[in-house]
Coordinates of C-alpha atoms and ligand atoms in Angstrom, one line a residue:
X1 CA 127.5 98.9 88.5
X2 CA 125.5 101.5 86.1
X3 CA 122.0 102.7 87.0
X4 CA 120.0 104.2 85.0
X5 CA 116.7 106.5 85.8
X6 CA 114.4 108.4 83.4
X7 CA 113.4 111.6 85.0
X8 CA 110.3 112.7 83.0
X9 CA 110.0 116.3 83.2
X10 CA 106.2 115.9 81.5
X11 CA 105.4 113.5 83.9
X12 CA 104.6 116.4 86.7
X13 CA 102.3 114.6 89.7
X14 CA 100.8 117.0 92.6
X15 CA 102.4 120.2 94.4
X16 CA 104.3 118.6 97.5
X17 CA 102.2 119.6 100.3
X18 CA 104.7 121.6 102.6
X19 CA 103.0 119.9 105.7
X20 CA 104.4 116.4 104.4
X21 CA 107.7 117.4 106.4
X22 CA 106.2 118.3 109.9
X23 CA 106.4 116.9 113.4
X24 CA 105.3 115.8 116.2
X25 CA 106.0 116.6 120.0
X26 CA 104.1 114.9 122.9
X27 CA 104.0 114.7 126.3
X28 CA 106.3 111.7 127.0
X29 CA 109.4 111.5 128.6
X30 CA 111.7 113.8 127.8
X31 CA 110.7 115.3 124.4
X32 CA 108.1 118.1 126.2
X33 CA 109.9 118.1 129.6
X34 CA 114.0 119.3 128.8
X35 CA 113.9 118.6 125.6
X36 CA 111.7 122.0 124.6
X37 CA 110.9 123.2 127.8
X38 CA 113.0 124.0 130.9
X39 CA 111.4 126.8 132.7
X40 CA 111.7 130.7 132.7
X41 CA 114.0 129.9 136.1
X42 CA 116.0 127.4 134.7
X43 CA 119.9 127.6 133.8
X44 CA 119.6 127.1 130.3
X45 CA 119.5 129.9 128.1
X46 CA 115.5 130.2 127.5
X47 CA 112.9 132.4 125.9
X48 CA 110.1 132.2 128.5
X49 CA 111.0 129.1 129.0
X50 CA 111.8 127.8 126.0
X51 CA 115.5 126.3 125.6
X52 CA 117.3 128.2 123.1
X53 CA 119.5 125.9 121.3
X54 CA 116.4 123.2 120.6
X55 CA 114.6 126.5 119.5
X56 CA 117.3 127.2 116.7
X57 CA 117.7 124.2 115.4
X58 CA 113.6 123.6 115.1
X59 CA 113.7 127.2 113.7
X60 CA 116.4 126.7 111.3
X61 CA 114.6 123.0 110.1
X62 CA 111.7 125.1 109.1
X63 CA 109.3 122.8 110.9
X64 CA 105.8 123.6 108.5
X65 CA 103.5 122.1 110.8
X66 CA 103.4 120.9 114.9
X67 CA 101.4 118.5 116.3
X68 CA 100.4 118.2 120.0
X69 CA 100.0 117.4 122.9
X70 CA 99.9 113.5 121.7
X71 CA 99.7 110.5 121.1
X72 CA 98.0 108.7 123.6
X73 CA 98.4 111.3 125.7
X74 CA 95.7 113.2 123.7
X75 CA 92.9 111.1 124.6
X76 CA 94.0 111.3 128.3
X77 CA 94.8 115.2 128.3
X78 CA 92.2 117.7 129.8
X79 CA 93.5 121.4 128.0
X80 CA 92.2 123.5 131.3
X81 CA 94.7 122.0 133.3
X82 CA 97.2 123.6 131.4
X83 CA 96.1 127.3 131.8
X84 CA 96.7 130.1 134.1
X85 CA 99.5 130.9 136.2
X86 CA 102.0 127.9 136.1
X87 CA 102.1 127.6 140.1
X88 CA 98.2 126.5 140.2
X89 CA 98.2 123.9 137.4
X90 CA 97.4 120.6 138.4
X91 CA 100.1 117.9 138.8
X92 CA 98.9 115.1 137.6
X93 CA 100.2 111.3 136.4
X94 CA 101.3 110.4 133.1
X95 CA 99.7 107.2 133.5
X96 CA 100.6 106.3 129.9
X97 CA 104.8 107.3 129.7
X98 CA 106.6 105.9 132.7
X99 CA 104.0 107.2 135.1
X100 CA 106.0 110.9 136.3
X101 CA 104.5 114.0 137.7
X102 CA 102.9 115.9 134.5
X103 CA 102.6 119.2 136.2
X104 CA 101.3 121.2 133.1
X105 CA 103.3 123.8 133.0
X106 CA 103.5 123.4 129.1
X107 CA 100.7 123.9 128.1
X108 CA 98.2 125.9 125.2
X109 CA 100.0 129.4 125.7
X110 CA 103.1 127.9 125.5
X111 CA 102.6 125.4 122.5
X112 CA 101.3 128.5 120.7
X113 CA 104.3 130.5 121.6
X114 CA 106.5 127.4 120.3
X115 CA 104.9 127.3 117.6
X116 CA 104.6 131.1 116.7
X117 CA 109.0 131.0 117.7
X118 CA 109.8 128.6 115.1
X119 CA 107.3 129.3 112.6
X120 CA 105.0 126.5 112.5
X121 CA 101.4 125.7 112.1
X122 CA 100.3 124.5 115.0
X123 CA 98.3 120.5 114.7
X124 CA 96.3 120.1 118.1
X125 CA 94.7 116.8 118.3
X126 CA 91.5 116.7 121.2
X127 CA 90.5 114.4 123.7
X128 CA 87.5 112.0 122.0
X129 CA 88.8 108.9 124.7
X130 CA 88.5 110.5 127.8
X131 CA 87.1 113.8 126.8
X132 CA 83.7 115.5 126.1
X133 CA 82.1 117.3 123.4
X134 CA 81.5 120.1 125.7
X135 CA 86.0 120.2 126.5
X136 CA 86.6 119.5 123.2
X137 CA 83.9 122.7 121.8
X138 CA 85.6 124.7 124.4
X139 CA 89.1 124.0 123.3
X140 CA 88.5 125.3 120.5
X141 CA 86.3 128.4 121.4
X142 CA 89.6 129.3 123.5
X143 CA 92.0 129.5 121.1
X144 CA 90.3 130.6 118.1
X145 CA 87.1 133.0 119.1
X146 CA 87.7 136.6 119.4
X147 CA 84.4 138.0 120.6
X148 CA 83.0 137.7 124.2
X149 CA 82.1 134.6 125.3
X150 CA 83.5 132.6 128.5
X151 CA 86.0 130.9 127.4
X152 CA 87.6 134.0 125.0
X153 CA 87.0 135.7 128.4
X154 CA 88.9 133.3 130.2
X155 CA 91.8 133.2 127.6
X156 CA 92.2 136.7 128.3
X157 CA 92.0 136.7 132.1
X158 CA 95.2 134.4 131.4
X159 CA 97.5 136.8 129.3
X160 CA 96.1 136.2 125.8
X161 CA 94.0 139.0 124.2
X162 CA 94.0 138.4 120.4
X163 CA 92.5 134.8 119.6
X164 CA 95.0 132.4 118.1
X165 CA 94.8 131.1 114.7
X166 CA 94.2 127.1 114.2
X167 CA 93.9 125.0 111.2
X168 CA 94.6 121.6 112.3
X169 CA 92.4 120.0 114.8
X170 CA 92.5 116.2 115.2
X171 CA 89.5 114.6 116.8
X172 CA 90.9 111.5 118.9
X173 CA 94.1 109.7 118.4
X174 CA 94.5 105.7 117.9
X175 CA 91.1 105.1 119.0
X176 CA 91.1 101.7 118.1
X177 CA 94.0 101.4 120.7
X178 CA 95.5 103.8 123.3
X179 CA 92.1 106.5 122.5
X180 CA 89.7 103.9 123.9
X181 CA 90.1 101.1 122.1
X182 CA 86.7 101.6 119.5
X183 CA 85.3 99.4 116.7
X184 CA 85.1 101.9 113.9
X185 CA 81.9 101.9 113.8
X186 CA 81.5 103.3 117.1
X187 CA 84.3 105.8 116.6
X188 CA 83.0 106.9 113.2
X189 CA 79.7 107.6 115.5
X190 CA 82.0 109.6 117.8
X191 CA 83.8 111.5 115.2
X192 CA 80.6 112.6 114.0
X193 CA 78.9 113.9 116.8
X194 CA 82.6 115.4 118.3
X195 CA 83.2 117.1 115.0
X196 CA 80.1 119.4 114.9
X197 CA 81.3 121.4 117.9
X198 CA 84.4 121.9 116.3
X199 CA 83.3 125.3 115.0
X200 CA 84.8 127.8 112.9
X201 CA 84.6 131.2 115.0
X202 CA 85.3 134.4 112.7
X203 CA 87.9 134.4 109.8
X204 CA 89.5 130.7 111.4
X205 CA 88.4 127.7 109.4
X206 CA 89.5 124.4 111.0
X207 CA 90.9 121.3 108.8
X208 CA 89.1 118.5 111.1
X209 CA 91.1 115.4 110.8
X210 CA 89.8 112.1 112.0
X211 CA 91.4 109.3 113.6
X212 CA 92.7 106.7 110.5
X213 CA 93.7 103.2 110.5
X214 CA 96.9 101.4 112.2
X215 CA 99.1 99.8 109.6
X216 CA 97.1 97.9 107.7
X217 CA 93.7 97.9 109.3
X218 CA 91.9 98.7 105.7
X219 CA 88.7 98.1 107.5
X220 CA 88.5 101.1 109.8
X221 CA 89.7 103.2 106.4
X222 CA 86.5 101.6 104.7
X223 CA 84.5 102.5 108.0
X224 CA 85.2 105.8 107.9
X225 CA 84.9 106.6 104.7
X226 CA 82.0 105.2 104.1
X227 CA 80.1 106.7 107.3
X228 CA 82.1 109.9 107.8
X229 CA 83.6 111.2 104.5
X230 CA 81.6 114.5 104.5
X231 CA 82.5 115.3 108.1
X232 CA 86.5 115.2 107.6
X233 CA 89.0 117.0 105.5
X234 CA 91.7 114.4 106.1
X235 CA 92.1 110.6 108.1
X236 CA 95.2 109.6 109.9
X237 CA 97.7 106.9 109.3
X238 CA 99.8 105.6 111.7
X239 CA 103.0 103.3 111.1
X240 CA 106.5 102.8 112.4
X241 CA 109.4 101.2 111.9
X242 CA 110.5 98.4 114.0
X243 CA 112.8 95.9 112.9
X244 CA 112.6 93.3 115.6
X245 CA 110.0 90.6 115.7
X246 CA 107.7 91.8 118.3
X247 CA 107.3 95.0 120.6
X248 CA 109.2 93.5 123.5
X249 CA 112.3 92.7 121.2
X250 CA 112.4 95.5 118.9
X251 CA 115.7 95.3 118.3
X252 CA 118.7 98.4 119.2
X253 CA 119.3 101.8 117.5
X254 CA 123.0 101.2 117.4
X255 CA 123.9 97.7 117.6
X256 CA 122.3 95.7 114.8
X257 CA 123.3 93.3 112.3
X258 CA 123.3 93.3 108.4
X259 CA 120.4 91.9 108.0
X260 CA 118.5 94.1 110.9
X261 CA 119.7 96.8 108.6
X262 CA 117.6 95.7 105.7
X263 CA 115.0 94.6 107.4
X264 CA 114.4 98.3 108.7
X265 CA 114.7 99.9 105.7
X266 CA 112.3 97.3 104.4
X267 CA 109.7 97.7 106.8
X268 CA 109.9 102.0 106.3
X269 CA 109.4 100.9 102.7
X270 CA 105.9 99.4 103.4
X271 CA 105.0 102.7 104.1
X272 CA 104.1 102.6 100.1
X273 CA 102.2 99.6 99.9
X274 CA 100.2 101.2 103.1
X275 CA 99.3 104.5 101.3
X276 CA 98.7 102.5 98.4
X277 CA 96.2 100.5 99.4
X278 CA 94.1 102.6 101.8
X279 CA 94.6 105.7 99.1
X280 CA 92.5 103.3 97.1
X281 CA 90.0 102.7 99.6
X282 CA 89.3 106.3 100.0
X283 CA 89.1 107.0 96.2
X284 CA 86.5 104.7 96.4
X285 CA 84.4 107.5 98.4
X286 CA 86.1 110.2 97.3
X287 CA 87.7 109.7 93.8
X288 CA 88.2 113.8 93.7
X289 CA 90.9 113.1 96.5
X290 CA 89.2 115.8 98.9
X291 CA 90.3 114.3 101.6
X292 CA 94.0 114.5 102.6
X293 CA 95.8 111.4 104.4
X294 CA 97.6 112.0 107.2
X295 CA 100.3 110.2 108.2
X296 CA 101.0 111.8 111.7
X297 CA 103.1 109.4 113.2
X298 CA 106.0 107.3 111.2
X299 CA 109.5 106.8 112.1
X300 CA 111.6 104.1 114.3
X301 CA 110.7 102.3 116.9
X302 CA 113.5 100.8 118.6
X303 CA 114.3 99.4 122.2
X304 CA 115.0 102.5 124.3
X305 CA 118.8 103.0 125.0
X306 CA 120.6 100.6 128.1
X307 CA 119.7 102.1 131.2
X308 CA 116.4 104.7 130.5
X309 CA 113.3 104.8 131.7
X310 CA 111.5 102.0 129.3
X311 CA 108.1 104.4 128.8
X312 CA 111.0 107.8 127.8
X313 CA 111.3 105.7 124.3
X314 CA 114.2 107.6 124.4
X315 CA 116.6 105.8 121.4
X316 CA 120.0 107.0 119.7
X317 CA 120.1 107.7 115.8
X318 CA 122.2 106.3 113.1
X319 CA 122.6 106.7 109.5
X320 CA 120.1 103.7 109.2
X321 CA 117.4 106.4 110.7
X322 CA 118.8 108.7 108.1
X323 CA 117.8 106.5 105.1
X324 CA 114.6 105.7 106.8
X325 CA 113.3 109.3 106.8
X326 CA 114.6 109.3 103.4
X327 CA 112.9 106.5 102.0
X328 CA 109.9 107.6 103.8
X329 CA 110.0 111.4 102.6
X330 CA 110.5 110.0 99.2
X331 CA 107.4 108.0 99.3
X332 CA 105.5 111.1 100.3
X333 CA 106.8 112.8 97.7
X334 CA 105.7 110.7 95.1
X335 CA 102.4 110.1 96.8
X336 CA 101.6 113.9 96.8
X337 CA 98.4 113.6 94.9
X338 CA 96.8 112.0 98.5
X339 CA 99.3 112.4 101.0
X340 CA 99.0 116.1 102.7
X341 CA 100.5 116.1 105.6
X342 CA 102.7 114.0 107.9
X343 CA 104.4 114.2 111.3
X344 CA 107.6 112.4 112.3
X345 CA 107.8 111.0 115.5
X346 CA 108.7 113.0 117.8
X347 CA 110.9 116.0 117.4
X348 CA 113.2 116.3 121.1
X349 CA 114.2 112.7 122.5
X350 CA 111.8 110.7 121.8
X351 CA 111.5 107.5 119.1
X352 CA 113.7 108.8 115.5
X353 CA 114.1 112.5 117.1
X354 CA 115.7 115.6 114.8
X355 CA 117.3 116.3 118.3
X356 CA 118.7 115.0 121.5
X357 CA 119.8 117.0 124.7
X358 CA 121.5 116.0 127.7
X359 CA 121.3 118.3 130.4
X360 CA 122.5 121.9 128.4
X361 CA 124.2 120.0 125.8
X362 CA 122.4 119.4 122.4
X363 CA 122.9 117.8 119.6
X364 CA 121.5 117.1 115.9
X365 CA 120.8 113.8 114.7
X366 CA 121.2 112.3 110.7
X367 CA 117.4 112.5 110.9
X368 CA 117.3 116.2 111.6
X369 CA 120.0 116.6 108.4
X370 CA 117.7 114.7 105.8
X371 CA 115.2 116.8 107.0
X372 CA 117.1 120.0 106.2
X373 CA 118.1 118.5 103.1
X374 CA 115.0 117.7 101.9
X375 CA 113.4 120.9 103.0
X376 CA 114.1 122.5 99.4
X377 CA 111.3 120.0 97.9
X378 CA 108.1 121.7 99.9
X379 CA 105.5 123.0 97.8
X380 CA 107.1 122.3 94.5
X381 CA 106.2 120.2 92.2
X382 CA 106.6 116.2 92.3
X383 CA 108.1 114.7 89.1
X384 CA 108.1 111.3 88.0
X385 CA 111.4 109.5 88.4
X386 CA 111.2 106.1 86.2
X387 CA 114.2 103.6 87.3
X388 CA 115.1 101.1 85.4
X389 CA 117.8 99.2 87.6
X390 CA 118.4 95.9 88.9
X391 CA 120.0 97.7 92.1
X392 CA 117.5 97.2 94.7
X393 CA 118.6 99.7 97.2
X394 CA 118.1 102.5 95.6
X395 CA 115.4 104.7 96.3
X396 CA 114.3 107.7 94.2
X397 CA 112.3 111.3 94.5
X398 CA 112.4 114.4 92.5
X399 CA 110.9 117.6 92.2
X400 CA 110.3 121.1 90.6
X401 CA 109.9 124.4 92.5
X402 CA 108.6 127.4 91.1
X403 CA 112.0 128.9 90.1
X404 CA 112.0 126.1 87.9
X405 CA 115.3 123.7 89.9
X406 CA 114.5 120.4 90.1
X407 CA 115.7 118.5 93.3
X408 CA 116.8 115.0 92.5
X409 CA 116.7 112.7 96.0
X410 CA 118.5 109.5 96.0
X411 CA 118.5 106.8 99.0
X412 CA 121.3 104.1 98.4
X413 CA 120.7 102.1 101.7
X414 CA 123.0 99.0 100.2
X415 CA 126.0 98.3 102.5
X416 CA 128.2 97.3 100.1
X417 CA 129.2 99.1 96.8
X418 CA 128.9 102.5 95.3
X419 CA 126.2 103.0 92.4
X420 CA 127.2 104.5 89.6
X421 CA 123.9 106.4 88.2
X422 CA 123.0 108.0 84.7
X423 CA 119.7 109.8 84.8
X424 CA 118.3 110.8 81.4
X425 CA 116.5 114.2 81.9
X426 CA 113.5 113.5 79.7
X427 CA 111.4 116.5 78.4
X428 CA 114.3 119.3 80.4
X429 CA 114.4 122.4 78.6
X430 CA 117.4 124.0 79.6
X431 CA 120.3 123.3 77.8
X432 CA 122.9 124.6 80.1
X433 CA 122.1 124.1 83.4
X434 CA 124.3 123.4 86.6
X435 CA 124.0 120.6 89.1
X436 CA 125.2 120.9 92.6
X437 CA 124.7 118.5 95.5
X438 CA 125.0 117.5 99.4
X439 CA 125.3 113.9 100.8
X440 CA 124.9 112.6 103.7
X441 CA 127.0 108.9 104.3
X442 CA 128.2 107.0 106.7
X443 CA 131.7 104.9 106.8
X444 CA 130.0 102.0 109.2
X445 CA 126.1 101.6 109.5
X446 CA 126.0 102.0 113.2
X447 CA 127.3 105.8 112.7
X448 CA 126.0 108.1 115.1
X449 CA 126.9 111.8 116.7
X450 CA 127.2 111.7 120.2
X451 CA 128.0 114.0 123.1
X452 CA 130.9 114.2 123.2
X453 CA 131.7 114.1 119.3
X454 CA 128.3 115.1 117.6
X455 CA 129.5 116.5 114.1
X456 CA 130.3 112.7 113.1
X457 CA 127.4 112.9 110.3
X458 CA 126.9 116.0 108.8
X459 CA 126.4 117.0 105.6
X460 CA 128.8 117.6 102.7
X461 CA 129.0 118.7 99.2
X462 CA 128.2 115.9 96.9
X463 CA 131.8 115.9 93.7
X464 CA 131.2 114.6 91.2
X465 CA 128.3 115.1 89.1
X466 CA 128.7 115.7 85.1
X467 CA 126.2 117.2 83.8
X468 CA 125.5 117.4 79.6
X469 CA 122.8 118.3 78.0
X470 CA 120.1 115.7 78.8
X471 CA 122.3 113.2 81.0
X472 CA 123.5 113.6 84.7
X473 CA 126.1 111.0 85.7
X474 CA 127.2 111.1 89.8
X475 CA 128.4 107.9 91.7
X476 CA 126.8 107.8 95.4
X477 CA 128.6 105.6 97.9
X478 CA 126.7 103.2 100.2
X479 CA 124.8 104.2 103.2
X480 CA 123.9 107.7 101.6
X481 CA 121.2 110.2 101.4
X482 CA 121.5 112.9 98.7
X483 CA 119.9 115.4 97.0
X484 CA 120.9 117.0 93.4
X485 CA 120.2 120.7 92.6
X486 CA 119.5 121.5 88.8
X487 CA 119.5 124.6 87.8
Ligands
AHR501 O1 104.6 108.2 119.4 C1 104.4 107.3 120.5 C2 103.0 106.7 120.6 O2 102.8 105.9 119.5 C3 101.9 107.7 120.5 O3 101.6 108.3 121.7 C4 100.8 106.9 120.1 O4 99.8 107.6 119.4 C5 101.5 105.8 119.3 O5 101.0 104.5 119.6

């Protein structure tokens, strides 16, 4: 069947904010622990301790932005048991994720040396829950002040002479849940007294990011806009993917029916209605869109794989995770105007991982290739896509970078039959331009890479596209992620 789309090249929307493609990495089973770090002593090939082959393939992905150490484990995590030498840090439980020894050896120096290895911005989120003012001010006075005070003392006395520089501070996570379970009124209190100590030492200026909503709590939006919009530069959204009907049958990562398929892809797809509709609770307190939302966790949720520790979360990744980041990416996109950041989770392991490692072995998921794919639409320009199709599974996004390409991104998360698409390039000015493309598809929709085969789904070059002067034509098969180059 014939599709066709209007790409309206005068129908520019907002610069894609760069940080929409960033991640998460907590302290839960094994995305922190193996997955990122195994120890200066260990067997793996490591940079201070730091595995090598994770670190490539997080360098290569151009990860914008990182956030740590949680999650819940945020609210329950006290930063000065992660300092000093590793032998003296204090082993505690991680009474939250399967209840191991945490023994801190990961801790600020080395999520700051992560960050600075693959080049991203690093996202800490502080300890509202279980925390004080006085640790959270102090955090911060570690990392980012420069002059002499105790706690730039004691950051030197520990290795680190020049302050860090730190942008993204998030005060609490989930506090109406796993941070302490609050009314919002209480935690819009709490935000508001724990923010003030965040300071700004010197040249840093922090982004102070408060905890947002779950799902579709539109309340605690309302709450916290109304009592604490002058206090935050963004609010958090958190929402994941879980096809199943509750959280103790979430349903598997690899063996699913037909209809689990589209019930997944229709559940990532709520992720619009979601910004939607609390978007338009915050415009109501800040029509000039000043404050960003943040969605800083999103992804699948499945049950965790036969035979691993239930709090690891430790799940496989199939092609279905593949059109769920790109649903989800696209949504972003074209919600650019409010949406500035977001964090997948999480990045090594854990929930819809870019990566998985067993033992030395490593390998990337579909996940981590949309992710690549998509990376050429950060910071450009989002464009209006206008579909006019009866073809339900199709899912659009489209850009323009400063060069002045245009990225086309098309989900076709049907099962069945190819889609035959014709865009009309409305309002492009160059008359001969070229279009290449990659895809990434599937033959079955339980494909995965694996261990022992893990190049099953990679990416390939997209044939097929004709190009005349203001009409693209390209056929995508089912199951398929792709994104068009025009230049
Ligand atoms: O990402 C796993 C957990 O999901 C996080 O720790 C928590 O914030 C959320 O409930």
């Amino acid at each position: 069947m014939r599709h066709k789309a209007i790409v309206q090249f005068d129908g520019e929307k907002a610069q894609i904010n760069r940080n929409i493609h960033g991640h998460f990495a907590e302290h839960l089973g094994r995305c922190i622990y193996e997955g990122i770090w195994v120890g200066e002593d260990s067997d793996i090939p490591n940079t201070k301790g730091i595995r090598n082959d994770v670190l490539q393939a997080l360098k290569d992905l151009e990860i914008p932005v990182l956030r740590w150490p949680g999650g819940c484990f945020a609210d329950e995590y006290h930063w000065k048991d992660g300092i000093g030498p590793r032998e003296g840090r204090k082993r505690m439980v991680n009474t939250h994720w399967g209840g191991v020894v945490e023994n801190n050896h990961f801790g600020t120096h080395e999520f700051f040396l992560l960050c600075e290895l693959i080049g991203a911005e690093p996202y800490v989120n502080g300890n509202v829950g279980s925390g004080t003012v006085q640790e959270m001010q102090e955090w911060v006075e570690y990392i980012t002040f420069d002059g002499e005070s105790p706690m730039a003392g004691l950051r030197r006395e520990n290795g680190q002479d020049q302050s860090w520089s730190l942008t993204y501070f998030g005060v609490g996570n989930e506090n109406w849940g796993c941070g302490g379970n609050m009314r919002p009124e209480y935690y819009a209190d709490l935000y508001r007294q724990f923010q003030t100590y965040v300071r700004n030492y010197g040249e840093n200026k922090i982004y102070k990011i408060a905890c947002g909503p779950n799902g579709d709590n539109y309340h605690w939006t309302e709450v916290l806009m109304r009592e604490a919009t002058p206090f935050m530069d963004a609010l958090t959204l958190h929402h994941y993917t879980i096809p199943g009907p509750s959280w103790q049958e979430k349903g598997s990562a690899t063996r699913f029916t037909e209809d689990e398929w589209y019930t997944t892809i229709e559940r990532a797809l709520y992720m619009d209605e979601l910004v939607t509709k609390h978007s338009t609770i915050m415009d109501k307190y800040d029509p000039e869109k000043k404050v960003g939302l943040i969605v800083d966790e999103w992804g699948t949720w499945f049950d965790v794989e036969p035979g691993t520790n239930p709090g690891f979360l430790y799940q496989q990744n199939t092609i279905r995770d593949a059109l769920v980041a790109g649903v989800t990416l696209n949504i972003f996109h074209n919600h650019s105007d409010r949406v500035q950041m977001a964090n997948i989770a999480q990045t090594v392991n854990v929930l819809q991982a870019m990566v998985l490692t067993e033992g030395d072995q490593m390998l990337l998921t579909p996940t981590y290739h949309v992710f690549d794919m998509y990376k050429v639409h950060k910071d450009a320009t989002a464009i209006h896509v206008q579909e006019n199709t009866d073809n339900k599974h199709l899912h659009l996004s489209a850009s323009k970078n400063q060069a002045g390409e245009v990225h086309l991104s098309i989900c076709h998360y049907g099962l069945e039959e190819a889609a035959e698409f014709e865009f009309e390039l409305r309002g492009w000015e160059k008359a001969a331009a070229h279009a290449t493309g990659t895809i990434l598809t599937a033959d079955s929709m339980n494909e995965h890479n694996t261990f022992e085969n893990p190049e099953v789904l990679k990416p390939t070059s997209l044939d097929g596209i004709n190009l005349t002067k203001d009409k693209l034509s390209v056929t995508i098969p089912p199951m398929s992620v792709a994104v068009i180059k025009l230049h």
